[in-house]
PDB file of C-alpha atoms in Angstrom:
ATOM      1  CA  UNK A  10       0.340   0.212   0.212  1.00 46.00           C
ATOM      2  CA  UNK A  11       1.652   3.590  -0.726  1.00 49.00           C
ATOM      3  CA  UNK A  12       2.326   5.716   2.313  1.00 44.00           C
ATOM      4  CA  UNK A  13      -1.526   7.951   0.793  1.00 50.00           C
ATOM      5  CA  UNK A  14      -3.245   4.976   1.756  1.00 58.00           C
ATOM      6  CA  UNK A  15      -2.668   3.959   4.967  1.00 72.00           C
ATOM      7  CA  UNK A  16      -4.162   7.295   6.760  1.00 90.00           C
ATOM      8  CA  UNK A  17      -6.933   7.327   9.024  1.00 93.00           C
ATOM      9  CA  UNK A  18      -9.738  10.153   8.888  1.00 94.00           C
ATOM     10  CA  UNK A  19     -10.111  11.324  12.613  1.00 95.00           C
ATOM     11  CA  UNK A  20     -14.067  11.221  12.570  1.00 96.00           C
ATOM     12  CA  UNK A  21     -14.356  13.236  16.224  1.00 97.00           C
ATOM     13  CA  UNK A  22     -11.904  13.825  19.216  1.00 97.00           C
ATOM     14  CA  UNK A  23     -13.608  13.487  23.007  1.00 98.00           C
ATOM     15  CA  UNK A  24     -10.573  15.404  25.949  1.00 98.00           C
ATOM     16  CA  UNK A  25     -11.398  12.643  28.163  1.00 98.00           C
ATOM     17  CA  UNK A  26      -8.900  14.673  30.479  1.00 97.00           C
ATOM     18  CA  UNK A  27      -6.725  17.938  30.748  1.00 97.00           C
ATOM     19  CA  UNK A  28      -3.939  18.568  33.140  1.00 95.00           C
ATOM     20  CA  UNK A  29      -1.011  20.293  33.864  1.00 91.00           C
ATOM     21  CA  UNK A  30       1.312  18.113  32.062  1.00 92.00           C
ATOM     22  CA  UNK A  31      -0.791  16.729  29.312  1.00 94.00           C
ATOM     23  CA  UNK A  32      -3.803  16.100  27.999  1.00 97.00           C
ATOM     24  CA  UNK A  33      -5.868  12.743  27.157  1.00 97.00           C
ATOM     25  CA  UNK A  34      -8.066  12.138  23.977  1.00 97.00           C
ATOM     26  CA  UNK A  35     -10.196  10.146  21.995  1.00 98.00           C
ATOM     27  CA  UNK A  36     -10.135   9.664  18.876  1.00 97.00           C
ATOM     28  CA  UNK A  37     -12.877   8.132  16.777  1.00 97.00           C
ATOM     29  CA  UNK A  38     -10.995   7.806  13.199  1.00 96.00           C
ATOM     30  CA  UNK A  39     -11.686   5.602   9.686  1.00 95.00           C
ATOM     31  CA  UNK A  40      -9.272   3.017   8.749  1.00 95.00           C
ATOM     32  CA  UNK A  41      -7.291   2.838   5.045  1.00 92.00           C
ATOM     33  CA  UNK A  42     -10.320  -0.117   4.457  1.00 89.00           C
ATOM     34  CA  UNK A  43     -13.221   1.926   5.291  1.00 91.00           C
ATOM     35  CA  UNK A  44     -13.651  -0.036   8.985  1.00 94.00           C
ATOM     36  CA  UNK A  45     -13.450   2.496  12.671  1.00 97.00           C
ATOM     37  CA  UNK A  46     -11.818   2.061  15.522  1.00 96.00           C
ATOM     38  CA  UNK A  47     -10.607   4.525  18.393  1.00 97.00           C
ATOM     39  CA  UNK A  48      -7.741   6.242  19.223  1.00 97.00           C
ATOM     40  CA  UNK A  49      -6.499   7.176  22.933  1.00 97.00           C
ATOM     41  CA  UNK A  50      -3.858   9.872  22.356  1.00 97.00           C
ATOM     42  CA  UNK A  51      -2.183  11.981  24.738  1.00 97.00           C
ATOM     43  CA  UNK A  52      -0.945  15.560  23.869  1.00 97.00           C
ATOM     44  CA  UNK A  53       1.965  17.031  25.144  1.00 96.00           C
ATOM     45  CA  UNK A  54       4.222  20.597  24.606  1.00 96.00           C
ATOM     46  CA  UNK A  55       7.146  19.030  24.172  1.00 97.00           C
ATOM     47  CA  UNK A  56      10.436  18.578  25.842  1.00 98.00           C
ATOM     48  CA  UNK A  57      14.052  19.209  26.186  1.00 98.00           C
ATOM     49  CA  UNK A  58      17.282  17.110  27.434  1.00 98.00           C
ATOM     50  CA  UNK A  59      20.301  18.228  28.020  1.00 98.00           C
ATOM     51  CA  UNK A  60      23.826  16.555  27.319  1.00 98.00           C
ATOM     52  CA  UNK A  61      25.832  18.728  29.456  1.00 98.00           C
ATOM     53  CA  UNK A  62      29.896  18.011  28.874  1.00 97.00           C
ATOM     54  CA  UNK A  63      32.230  19.442  32.076  1.00 97.00           C
ATOM     55  CA  UNK A  64      35.574  20.897  30.823  1.00 96.00           C
ATOM     56  CA  UNK A  65      36.878  17.433  32.605  1.00 96.00           C
ATOM     57  CA  UNK A  66      34.464  15.305  29.887  1.00 96.00           C
ATOM     58  CA  UNK A  67      31.893  14.423  32.536  1.00 97.00           C
ATOM     59  CA  UNK A  68      28.334  14.443  32.078  1.00 97.00           C
ATOM     60  CA  UNK A  69      26.332  15.939  34.305  1.00 98.00           C
ATOM     61  CA  UNK A  70      23.037  14.321  35.774  1.00 98.00           C
ATOM     62  CA  UNK A  71      20.376  14.804  38.237  1.00 96.00           C
ATOM     63  CA  UNK A  72      18.787  12.123  41.014  1.00 94.00           C
ATOM     64  CA  UNK A  73      15.602  12.302  40.769  1.00 93.00           C
ATOM     65  CA  UNK A  74      12.523  10.470  42.562  1.00 93.00           C
ATOM     66  CA  UNK A  75       9.703   9.579  39.857  1.00 92.00           C
ATOM     67  CA  UNK A  76       6.804   9.073  41.053  1.00 91.00           C
ATOM     68  CA  UNK A  77       4.901   6.614  39.031  1.00 92.00           C
ATOM     69  CA  UNK A  78       8.395   4.177  38.753  1.00 93.00           C
ATOM     70  CA  UNK A  79       8.608   5.014  42.666  1.00 95.00           C
ATOM     71  CA  UNK A  80      11.883   5.292  42.667  1.00 94.00           C
ATOM     72  CA  UNK A  81      14.701   7.199  42.247  1.00 94.00           C
ATOM     73  CA  UNK A  82      16.354   7.818  38.672  1.00 95.00           C
ATOM     74  CA  UNK A  83      19.640   8.846  36.938  1.00 97.00           C
ATOM     75  CA  UNK A  84      19.015  11.740  34.207  1.00 97.00           C
ATOM     76  CA  UNK A  85      20.450  14.422  32.285  1.00 98.00           C
ATOM     77  CA  UNK A  86      18.758  17.462  32.988  1.00 97.00           C
ATOM     78  CA  UNK A  87      15.544  18.249  31.309  1.00 97.00           C
ATOM     79  CA  UNK A  88      11.786  19.672  30.336  1.00 96.00           C
ATOM     80  CA  UNK A  89       8.921  20.974  29.592  1.00 96.00           C
ATOM     81  CA  UNK A  90       8.631  23.157  27.153  1.00 97.00           C
ATOM     82  CA  UNK A  91       6.010  26.288  27.653  1.00 93.00           C
ATOM     83  CA  UNK A  92       3.427  27.198  25.226  1.00 89.00           C
ATOM     84  CA  UNK A  93       5.601  28.741  22.705  1.00 93.00           C
ATOM     85  CA  UNK A  94       8.705  28.039  24.028  1.00 96.00           C
ATOM     86  CA  UNK A  95      12.321  28.152  21.686  1.00 98.00           C
ATOM     87  CA  UNK A  96      13.656  24.279  22.761  1.00 98.00           C
ATOM     88  CA  UNK A  97      16.791  25.658  22.544  1.00 98.00           C
ATOM     89  CA  UNK A  98      16.175  28.659  24.595  1.00 98.00           C
ATOM     90  CA  UNK A  99      14.113  25.776  27.176  1.00 98.00           C
ATOM     91  CA  UNK A 100      17.189  24.199  27.126  1.00 98.00           C
ATOM     92  CA  UNK A 101      19.094  26.886  27.974  1.00 98.00           C
ATOM     93  CA  UNK A 102      16.542  27.436  31.209  1.00 96.00           C
ATOM     94  CA  UNK A 103      15.686  23.596  32.446  1.00 96.00           C
ATOM     95  CA  UNK A 104      20.187  23.481  32.511  1.00 97.00           C
ATOM     96  CA  UNK A 105      20.591  25.948  34.728  1.00 96.00           C
ATOM     97  CA  UNK A 106      17.187  25.340  36.719  1.00 94.00           C
ATOM     98  CA  UNK A 107      18.200  21.907  37.595  1.00 94.00           C
ATOM     99  CA  UNK A 108      21.753  21.903  37.980  1.00 95.00           C
ATOM    100  CA  UNK A 109      22.920  25.738  38.669  1.00 95.00           C
ATOM    101  CA  UNK A 110      24.943  25.648  35.073  1.00 97.00           C
ATOM    102  CA  UNK A 111      25.273  27.244  32.311  1.00 97.00           C
ATOM    103  CA  UNK A 112      26.348  26.767  28.969  1.00 98.00           C
ATOM    104  CA  UNK A 113      28.811  28.678  26.333  1.00 98.00           C
ATOM    105  CA  UNK A 114      28.239  26.835  23.705  1.00 98.00           C
ATOM    106  CA  UNK A 115      25.175  25.082  22.869  1.00 98.00           C
ATOM    107  CA  UNK A 116      24.722  22.453  19.881  1.00 98.00           C
ATOM    108  CA  UNK A 117      21.255  20.301  18.554  1.00 98.00           C
ATOM    109  CA  UNK A 118      21.613  16.841  18.158  1.00 98.00           C
ATOM    110  CA  UNK A 119      18.429  15.124  17.696  1.00 97.00           C
ATOM    111  CA  UNK A 120      14.587  15.290  17.963  1.00 97.00           C
ATOM    112  CA  UNK A 121      12.403  12.219  18.307  1.00 97.00           C
ATOM    113  CA  UNK A 122       8.967  11.048  19.246  1.00 97.00           C
ATOM    114  CA  UNK A 123       9.157   9.469  23.139  1.00 95.00           C
ATOM    115  CA  UNK A 124       6.609   6.923  22.081  1.00 95.00           C
ATOM    116  CA  UNK A 125       4.169   7.546  18.581  1.00 96.00           C
ATOM    117  CA  UNK A 126       2.010   4.833  18.958  1.00 95.00           C
ATOM    118  CA  UNK A 127      -0.097   7.004  21.496  1.00 96.00           C
ATOM    119  CA  UNK A 128       1.574  10.534  22.459  1.00 97.00           C
ATOM    120  CA  UNK A 129       2.757  13.117  20.178  1.00 97.00           C
ATOM    121  CA  UNK A 130       5.849  14.641  23.256  1.00 96.00           C
ATOM    122  CA  UNK A 131       8.757  15.621  20.984  1.00 97.00           C
ATOM    123  CA  UNK A 132      11.783  15.662  22.633  1.00 98.00           C
ATOM    124  CA  UNK A 133      14.889  17.961  21.511  1.00 98.00           C
ATOM    125  CA  UNK A 134      18.372  16.759  22.572  1.00 98.00           C
ATOM    126  CA  UNK A 135      21.114  19.389  22.795  1.00 98.00           C
ATOM    127  CA  UNK A 136      24.904  19.349  23.570  1.00 98.00           C
ATOM    128  CA  UNK A 137      25.918  21.792  26.305  1.00 98.00           C
ATOM    129  CA  UNK A 138      29.857  22.770  26.963  1.00 98.00           C
ATOM    130  CA  UNK A 139      31.837  25.608  28.393  1.00 98.00           C
ATOM    131  CA  UNK A 140      30.182  24.944  31.613  1.00 97.00           C
ATOM    132  CA  UNK A 141      30.173  28.193  34.594  1.00 95.00           C
ATOM    133  CA  UNK A 142      28.913  26.639  37.708  1.00 92.00           C
ATOM    134  CA  UNK A 143      25.847  28.676  39.287  1.00 87.00           C
ATOM    135  CA  UNK A 144      23.691  27.937  41.663  1.00 84.00           C
ATOM    136  CA  UNK A 145      20.330  26.020  40.453  1.00 82.00           C
ATOM    137  CA  UNK A 146      16.780  27.179  41.506  1.00 79.00           C
ATOM    138  CA  UNK A 147      14.631  24.033  40.166  1.00 71.00           C
ATOM    139  CA  UNK A 148      10.911  24.186  40.739  1.00 74.00           C
ATOM    140  CA  UNK A 149       9.088  23.771  44.363  1.00 77.00           C
ATOM    141  CA  UNK A 150       8.153  20.479  43.334  1.00 76.00           C
ATOM    142  CA  UNK A 151      11.594  18.944  42.085  1.00 74.00           C
ATOM    143  CA  UNK A 152      13.988  17.901  44.791  1.00 82.00           C
ATOM    144  CA  UNK A 153      17.647  17.208  42.518  1.00 87.00           C
ATOM    145  CA  UNK A 154      21.136  16.103  43.802  1.00 91.00           C
ATOM    146  CA  UNK A 155      23.742  17.095  40.776  1.00 94.00           C
ATOM    147  CA  UNK A 156      26.243  14.807  39.920  1.00 95.00           C
ATOM    148  CA  UNK A 157      28.663  14.271  37.253  1.00 97.00           C
ATOM    149  CA  UNK A 158      29.935  10.592  35.694  1.00 97.00           C
ATOM    150  CA  UNK A 159      33.289  10.119  33.408  1.00 95.00           C
ATOM    151  CA  UNK A 160      32.916   8.233  30.106  1.00 94.00           C
ATOM    152  CA  UNK A 161      33.564   5.053  31.515  1.00 94.00           C
ATOM    153  CA  UNK A 162      31.053   5.492  34.690  1.00 96.00           C
ATOM    154  CA  UNK A 163      28.312   5.776  32.304  1.00 96.00           C
ATOM    155  CA  UNK A 164      29.305   3.472  29.626  1.00 95.00           C
ATOM    156  CA  UNK A 165      29.279   1.149  32.419  1.00 96.00           C
ATOM    157  CA  UNK A 166      25.639   2.610  33.436  1.00 96.00           C
ATOM    158  CA  UNK A 167      24.539   1.737  29.945  1.00 96.00           C
ATOM    159  CA  UNK A 168      25.744  -1.520  30.423  1.00 95.00           C
ATOM    160  CA  UNK A 169      23.892  -2.507  33.888  1.00 96.00           C
ATOM    161  CA  UNK A 170      20.703  -0.871  33.342  1.00 95.00           C
ATOM    162  CA  UNK A 171      21.534   2.302  35.214  1.00 96.00           C
ATOM    163  CA  UNK A 172      19.591   4.658  33.259  1.00 96.00           C
ATOM    164  CA  UNK A 173      15.418   3.992  33.151  1.00 94.00           C
ATOM    165  CA  UNK A 174      14.743   6.621  30.970  1.00 93.00           C
ATOM    166  CA  UNK A 175      14.185   6.649  27.089  1.00 94.00           C
ATOM    167  CA  UNK A 176      15.278  10.291  27.232  1.00 96.00           C
ATOM    168  CA  UNK A 177      18.598   9.915  28.910  1.00 97.00           C
ATOM    169  CA  UNK A 178      19.768   6.501  26.838  1.00 97.00           C
ATOM    170  CA  UNK A 179      19.116   8.509  23.952  1.00 97.00           C
ATOM    171  CA  UNK A 180      21.336  11.238  24.835  1.00 97.00           C
ATOM    172  CA  UNK A 181      23.718   8.943  26.863  1.00 97.00           C
ATOM    173  CA  UNK A 182      24.333   6.464  23.782  1.00 96.00           C
ATOM    174  CA  UNK A 183      24.964   9.556  21.362  1.00 96.00           C
ATOM    175  CA  UNK A 184      28.111  11.227  23.968  1.00 96.00           C
ATOM    176  CA  UNK A 185      29.242   8.142  24.257  1.00 92.00           C
ATOM    177  CA  UNK A 186      29.517   7.086  21.037  1.00 87.00           C
ATOM    178  CA  UNK A 187      31.088  10.530  20.734  1.00 81.00           C
ATOM    179  CA  UNK A 188      33.923  10.381  22.423  1.00 66.00           C
ATOM    180  CA  UNK A 189      34.101   6.781  21.546  1.00 63.00           C
ATOM    181  CA  UNK A 190      34.744   8.214  18.008  1.00 57.00           C
ATOM    182  CA  UNK A 191      38.054  10.743  19.123  1.00 55.00           C
TER     183      UNK A 191
END
């Protein structure tokens, strides 16, 4: 089938939940063959993740408790886009808020959909260098511990399953691969 023949036509949309971070919709759709079904869609404004590398060649990470999984998670600094916010501006804001660092150099790495089977969330990944330390100022509901890891520690963490979230896995796999090319 040609790609133009596999699209689904939206017949109706019902919003079943709208919160601070996301909206859940149920879409009634017509399938390419004429049948009908429903699709549950999570709407998300998008987010950023930052691979921040110190002058010593370590990557900056944050540890925070993640309620949905009931445990601490070691992650790259990241955060949600505000409506209409430029992803790079968000990356700069989130790095400083969560870690206190400001970066002198920024590079766009990639963007990806976190779970396109049910969500439209897009994640933008940036690489930050030329770091200057400062005071962090996380959101009032964020309790973060800032740390850093060497390339060897990151490779071990990737191999041992230390990192459990997609944005951190994507970002650190890129970083580890980049470092091995040098």
